[in-house]
PDB file of C-alpha atoms in Angstrom:
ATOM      1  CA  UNK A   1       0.000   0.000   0.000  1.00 52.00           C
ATOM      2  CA  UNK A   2       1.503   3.381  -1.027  1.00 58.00           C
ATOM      3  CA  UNK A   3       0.953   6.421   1.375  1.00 58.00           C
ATOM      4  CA  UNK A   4      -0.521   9.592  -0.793  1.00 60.00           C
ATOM      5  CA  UNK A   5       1.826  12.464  -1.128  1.00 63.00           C
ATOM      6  CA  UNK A   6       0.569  15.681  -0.611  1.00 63.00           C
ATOM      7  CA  UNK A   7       1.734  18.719  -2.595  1.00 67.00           C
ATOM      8  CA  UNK A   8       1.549  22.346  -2.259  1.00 68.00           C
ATOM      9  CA  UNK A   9       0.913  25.165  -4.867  1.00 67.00           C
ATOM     10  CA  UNK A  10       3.480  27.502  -5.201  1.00 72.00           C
ATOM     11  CA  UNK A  11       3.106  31.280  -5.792  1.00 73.00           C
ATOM     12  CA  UNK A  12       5.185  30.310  -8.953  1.00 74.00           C
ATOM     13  CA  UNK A  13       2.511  27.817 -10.268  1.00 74.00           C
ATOM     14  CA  UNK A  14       0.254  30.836  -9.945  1.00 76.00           C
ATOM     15  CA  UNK A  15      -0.953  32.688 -12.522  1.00 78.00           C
ATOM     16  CA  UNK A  16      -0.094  36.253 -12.760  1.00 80.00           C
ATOM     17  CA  UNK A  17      -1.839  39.054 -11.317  1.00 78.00           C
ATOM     18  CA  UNK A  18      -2.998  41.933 -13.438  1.00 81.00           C
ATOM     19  CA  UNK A  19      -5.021  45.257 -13.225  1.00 78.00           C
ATOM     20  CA  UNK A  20      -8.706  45.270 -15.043  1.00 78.00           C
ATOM     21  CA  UNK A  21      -9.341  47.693 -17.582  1.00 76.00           C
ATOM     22  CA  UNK A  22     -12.114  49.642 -16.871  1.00 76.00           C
ATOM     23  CA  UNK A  23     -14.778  49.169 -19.877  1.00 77.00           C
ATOM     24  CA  UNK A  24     -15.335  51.568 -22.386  1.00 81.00           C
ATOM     25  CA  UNK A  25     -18.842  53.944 -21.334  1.00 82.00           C
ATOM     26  CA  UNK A  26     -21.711  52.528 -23.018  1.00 88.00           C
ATOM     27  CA  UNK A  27     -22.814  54.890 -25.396  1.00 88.00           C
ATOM     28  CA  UNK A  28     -26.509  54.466 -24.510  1.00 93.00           C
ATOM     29  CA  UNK A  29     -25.874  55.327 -20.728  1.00 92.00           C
ATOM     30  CA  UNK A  30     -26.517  59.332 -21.070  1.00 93.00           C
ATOM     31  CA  UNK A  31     -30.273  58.351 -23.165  1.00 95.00           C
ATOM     32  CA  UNK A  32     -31.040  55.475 -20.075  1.00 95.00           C
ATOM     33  CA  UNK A  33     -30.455  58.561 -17.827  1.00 96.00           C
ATOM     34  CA  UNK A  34     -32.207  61.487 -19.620  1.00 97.00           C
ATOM     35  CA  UNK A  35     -35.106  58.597 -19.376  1.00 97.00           C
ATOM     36  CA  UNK A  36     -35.069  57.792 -16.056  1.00 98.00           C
ATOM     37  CA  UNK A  37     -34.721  61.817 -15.225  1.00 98.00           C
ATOM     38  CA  UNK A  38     -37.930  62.776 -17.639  1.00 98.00           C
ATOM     39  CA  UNK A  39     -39.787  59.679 -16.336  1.00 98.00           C
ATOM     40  CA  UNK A  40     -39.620  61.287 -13.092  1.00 98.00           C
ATOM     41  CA  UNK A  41     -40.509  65.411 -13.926  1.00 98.00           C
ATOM     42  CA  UNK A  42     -43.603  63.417 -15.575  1.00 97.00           C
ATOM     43  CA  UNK A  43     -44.527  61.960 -12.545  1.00 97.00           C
ATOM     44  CA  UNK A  44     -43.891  65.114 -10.224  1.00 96.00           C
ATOM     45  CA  UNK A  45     -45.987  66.919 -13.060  1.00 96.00           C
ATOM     46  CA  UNK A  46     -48.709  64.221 -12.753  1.00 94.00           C
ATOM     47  CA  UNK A  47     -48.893  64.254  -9.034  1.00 93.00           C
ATOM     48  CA  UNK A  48     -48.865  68.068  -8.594  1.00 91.00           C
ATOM     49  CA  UNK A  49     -51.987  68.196 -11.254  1.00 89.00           C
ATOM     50  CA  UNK A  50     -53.718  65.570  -9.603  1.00 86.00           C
ATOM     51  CA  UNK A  51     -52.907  67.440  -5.679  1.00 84.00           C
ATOM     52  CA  UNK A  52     -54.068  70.959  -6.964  1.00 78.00           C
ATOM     53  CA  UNK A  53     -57.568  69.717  -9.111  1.00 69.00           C
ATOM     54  CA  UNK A  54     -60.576  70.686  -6.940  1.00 65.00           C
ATOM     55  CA  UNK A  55     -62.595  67.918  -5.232  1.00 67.00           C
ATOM     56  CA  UNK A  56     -65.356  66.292  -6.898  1.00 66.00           C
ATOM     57  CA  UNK A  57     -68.571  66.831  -5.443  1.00 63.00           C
ATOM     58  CA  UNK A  58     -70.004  63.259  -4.290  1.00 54.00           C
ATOM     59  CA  UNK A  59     -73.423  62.424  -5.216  1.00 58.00           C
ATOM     60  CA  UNK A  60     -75.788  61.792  -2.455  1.00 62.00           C
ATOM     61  CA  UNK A  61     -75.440  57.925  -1.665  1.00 62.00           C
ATOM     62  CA  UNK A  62     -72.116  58.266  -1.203  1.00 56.00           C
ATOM     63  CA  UNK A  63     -72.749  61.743   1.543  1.00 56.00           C
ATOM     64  CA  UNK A  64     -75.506  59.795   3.239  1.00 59.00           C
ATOM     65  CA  UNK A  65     -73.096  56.553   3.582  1.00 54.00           C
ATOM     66  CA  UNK A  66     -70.359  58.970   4.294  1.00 53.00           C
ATOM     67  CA  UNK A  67     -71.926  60.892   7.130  1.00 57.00           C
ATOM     68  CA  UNK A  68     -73.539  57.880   9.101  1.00 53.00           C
TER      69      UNK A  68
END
């Protein structure tokens, strides 16, 4: 019966380290932005519409119901 031998890596067997490149911008990323920014000045312009419109005057099931 042989006895396994056991070997250790090396830092020589190791591959060597190098520095990532950063990736080029995606040319798309300033139009995914001006998006996301309109998407929102929509929705503030939506919401402030919706806050100042005057109430709408119930009809009178719903004041009876309301008032009980």
């Amino acid at each position: 019966m042989t006895s396994p031998t056991m070997t250790s890596q090396t830092f020589a067997a190791l591959p060597p380290m190098t520095m990532e490149t950063s990736n080029p911008v995606n040319p798309l990323k300033s139009v995914l932005v001006m998006v996301f920014a309109l998407k929102i000045v929509v929705a503030a312009f939506l919401i402030a519409t919706v806050s100042l419109a005057p109430p709408v005057s119930a009809g009178l099931p719903y004041t009876t119901v309301a008032s009980n």
